[in-house]
Structure formats: structure tokens, C-alpha cells
Amino acid sequence: MAEVRLRRWRLEDAADVAVMANDEFFGPWSTMAADLDRWIRAEMAEEHGPTRAICLSDDDRALGRVALRPPDLASDAVRCQAVRESDQPAGELSYWLVPEARGRGLAYAAVRLMIETVVAGSGLRSVVLDIEDGNQPSIRLAERLGAERRSPSRVKADPAGTLRTLVVYVLRVA
């Protein structure tokens, strides 16, 4: 498994992750492009739950993000028809990597580490991964983690109003 570490966000990380504002999968959902400074400060304050910068074990540069939204701050994905009562309480897990860091197993290692260090003590029974249909790298990661794809899929408008199909994966953590 790739050697990664997770750390809290810092202001200087903004320059490392600004490229994500235009990413084909992340960009449509993010408010990063509108106000990068506000975005990084929200990450630092953990306004939506625990969030960590993904770094290589021997490098401090932020290469990505892994975050957990507890049930009260999660999207409606954790309460959709695909998530069963037996999955509750469920949080929402999200992740991304800058393009140059993809394809090396870093996201898998980071998500596993987040589950071991943050999710394990949260009292959650499961985490939901809400993935845009067609985002094959993220779907492969969810399946590699052992998450179960659930039906039905969801249709949701991104911040620009474009309707997008999302598939729901549920990963039991307790």
C-alpha cells in the first residue's frame, strides 16, 4: 500500500490544490473556484466535519483531500432510499486527488487511514460514498474498499444546475 499521511489543512495548501477547481469530476460540485481562500479556511475550521490533506509520508505537500461528514452535516445521500436503516448512523465519506497524484494507490491508502483514525471512533455504523456515474476511478476505489453499490441511483443538480446521476456505495465500518 502507498505510504501516505493525513494532516490538517493550512492556508499555504491552497496553491497546491487550486488545480482541482477545474477538475472534470470535482469541479462541478465544488465552491473552490468561486473563493479558494474561503474554501481552504472552511477546511481548516472543519465546518462540515473532519477533513484532512493527503500527503506522501515523506513530503508535506497537499496532494488531495479525504473528509467525513457526520450524519447531521452530510448530504441527503445518507438518507436516500439506497441506505438502509441497518446502515444508520451513516456519515458521508469523500475524497479526491490532484491529477498528478492519481493512479498510485494514494486515495485507497488515505481512505483506509481516515477510516482507521477518524471514522473508527465516530460511532458510525457505515459511511456513504456518493459518486457521479461515469467516475470510474472513484467507483473502482469504492469497490476496492469493499463498499456495496446500492440501488436506486440518485439524480441531483450540481451547483450550476446541471442534473447528474449519482451512484450510492455503502461501506460498513462497525
XYZ file of C-alpha atoms in Angstrom:
174
model
C 0.000 0.000 0.000
C 1.185 3.526 -0.765
C 2.750 5.436 2.109
C 0.557 8.415 2.935
C -0.191 10.518 5.937
C -3.111 12.752 6.742
C -2.789 16.168 8.292
C -4.903 19.216 8.949
C -5.245 21.864 6.249
C -3.134 25.046 6.194
C -3.514 28.306 4.241
C -0.469 27.544 2.101
C -2.162 24.366 0.807
C -4.404 26.485 -1.416
C -1.739 26.791 -4.115
C -1.224 23.007 -4.208
C -4.884 22.142 -4.698
C -6.171 25.079 -6.788
C -5.976 22.871 -9.911
C -8.985 20.945 -8.583
C -11.342 23.859 -9.235
C -11.427 22.803 -12.893
C -11.259 19.025 -12.429
C -13.838 17.173 -14.549
C -15.287 15.227 -11.600
C -14.656 17.527 -8.625
C -15.022 20.963 -10.210
C -18.775 20.843 -10.918
C -19.523 20.113 -7.249
C -17.042 22.434 -5.594
C -17.214 26.027 -4.454
C -13.413 26.147 -4.585
C -13.243 28.123 -7.847
C -15.519 30.871 -6.550
C -13.418 31.591 -3.466
C -10.329 29.470 -2.873
C -9.410 31.376 0.289
C -12.869 30.764 1.773
C -12.694 27.092 0.768
C -9.333 26.494 2.458
C -10.431 28.353 5.606
C -13.582 26.203 5.796
C -11.403 23.097 5.516
C -9.125 24.376 8.277
C -12.130 25.057 10.520
C -13.668 21.674 9.662
C -17.022 23.388 9.143
C -18.515 20.239 7.632
C -16.737 17.629 9.752
C -13.253 16.128 9.900
C -11.222 16.807 6.761
C -7.577 16.043 6.088
C -4.992 16.878 3.473
C -3.461 13.795 1.869
C 0.345 13.896 1.745
C 3.085 11.436 0.945
C 4.764 10.160 4.085
C 8.000 11.966 3.177
C 6.521 15.156 1.681
C 4.303 17.812 3.240
C 2.649 18.969 0.003
C -1.143 18.544 -0.114
C -1.987 16.090 -2.902
C -5.637 15.598 -2.091
C -8.396 15.531 0.451
C -10.337 12.971 2.442
C -13.294 14.080 4.539
C -16.018 12.697 6.745
C -19.331 14.444 7.141
C -21.229 13.265 10.208
C -24.925 12.466 9.727
C -26.137 15.936 10.712
C -23.814 17.641 8.190
C -23.962 15.045 5.404
C -25.817 15.410 2.124
C -29.150 13.728 1.559
C -27.201 10.730 0.223
C -27.010 9.279 3.749
C -30.808 9.363 3.991
C -31.670 8.228 0.466
C -33.605 5.078 -0.350
C -30.402 3.131 -1.092
C -29.182 3.474 2.502
C -30.899 1.010 4.808
C -31.975 1.555 8.389
C -29.407 -1.072 9.411
C -26.675 1.171 7.931
C -27.518 4.010 10.325
C -25.975 6.038 11.729
C -24.196 6.758 8.457
C -21.735 9.502 7.616
C -20.584 10.617 4.199
C -17.029 9.986 3.058
C -15.473 11.927 0.194
C -12.033 12.048 -1.350
C -10.071 13.424 -4.274
C -6.514 13.697 -5.518
C -4.831 16.261 -7.729
C -4.354 14.770 -11.229
C -0.602 14.181 -10.872
C -1.156 12.011 -7.767
C -3.735 9.655 -9.281
C -3.197 6.032 -10.197
C -0.677 5.240 -7.436
C -2.956 3.877 -4.720
C -2.791 7.060 -2.658
C -6.556 7.539 -2.389
C -7.049 3.950 -1.230
C -4.348 4.321 1.417
C -5.704 7.692 2.547
C -9.294 6.479 2.853
C -8.192 3.395 4.815
C -6.155 5.627 7.127
C -9.097 8.016 7.590
C -11.345 5.091 8.487
C -8.788 3.747 10.986
C -8.043 7.088 12.649
C -11.205 9.195 12.418
C -14.196 7.101 11.416
C -13.410 4.283 13.862
C -14.086 6.493 16.870
C -17.099 8.285 15.428
C -19.866 5.894 16.443
C -20.913 5.462 12.810
C -22.085 2.102 11.543
C -21.343 2.912 7.900
C -20.151 5.569 5.501
C -21.800 6.516 2.235
C -19.818 7.311 -0.893
C -21.931 9.331 -3.342
C -20.168 9.008 -6.707
C -21.039 10.505 -10.056
C -21.925 7.793 -12.554
C -19.058 7.586 -15.003
C -16.351 8.453 -12.469
C -14.750 5.064 -12.966
C -11.622 5.685 -10.840
C -13.784 6.585 -7.836
C -16.130 3.663 -8.458
C -13.139 1.288 -8.629
C -11.853 2.708 -5.352
C -15.218 2.241 -3.622
C -15.317 -1.363 -4.794
C -11.697 -1.984 -3.754
C -12.582 -0.668 -0.288
C -15.348 -3.267 -0.112
C -18.238 -0.814 -0.365
C -21.509 -2.190 -1.685
C -23.181 -0.486 -4.638
C -26.810 0.182 -3.833
C -29.924 0.929 -5.822
C -31.523 3.130 -6.784
C -29.096 5.695 -8.113
C -29.894 9.354 -7.489
C -30.210 12.370 -9.745
C -29.050 15.646 -8.262
C -28.317 19.090 -9.642
C -24.775 20.357 -9.178
C -24.297 23.988 -8.038
C -24.584 25.177 -11.664
C -27.941 23.415 -12.031
C -26.761 20.558 -14.258
C -28.519 17.290 -13.438
C -26.079 14.484 -12.674
C -26.623 10.805 -11.915
C -25.009 9.621 -8.697
C -24.443 6.048 -7.583
C -24.503 5.235 -3.895
C -21.967 2.958 -2.232
C -22.197 1.957 1.413
C -19.187 0.781 3.408
C -19.785 -0.818 6.800
C -17.282 0.437 9.367
C -18.692 -1.082 12.566
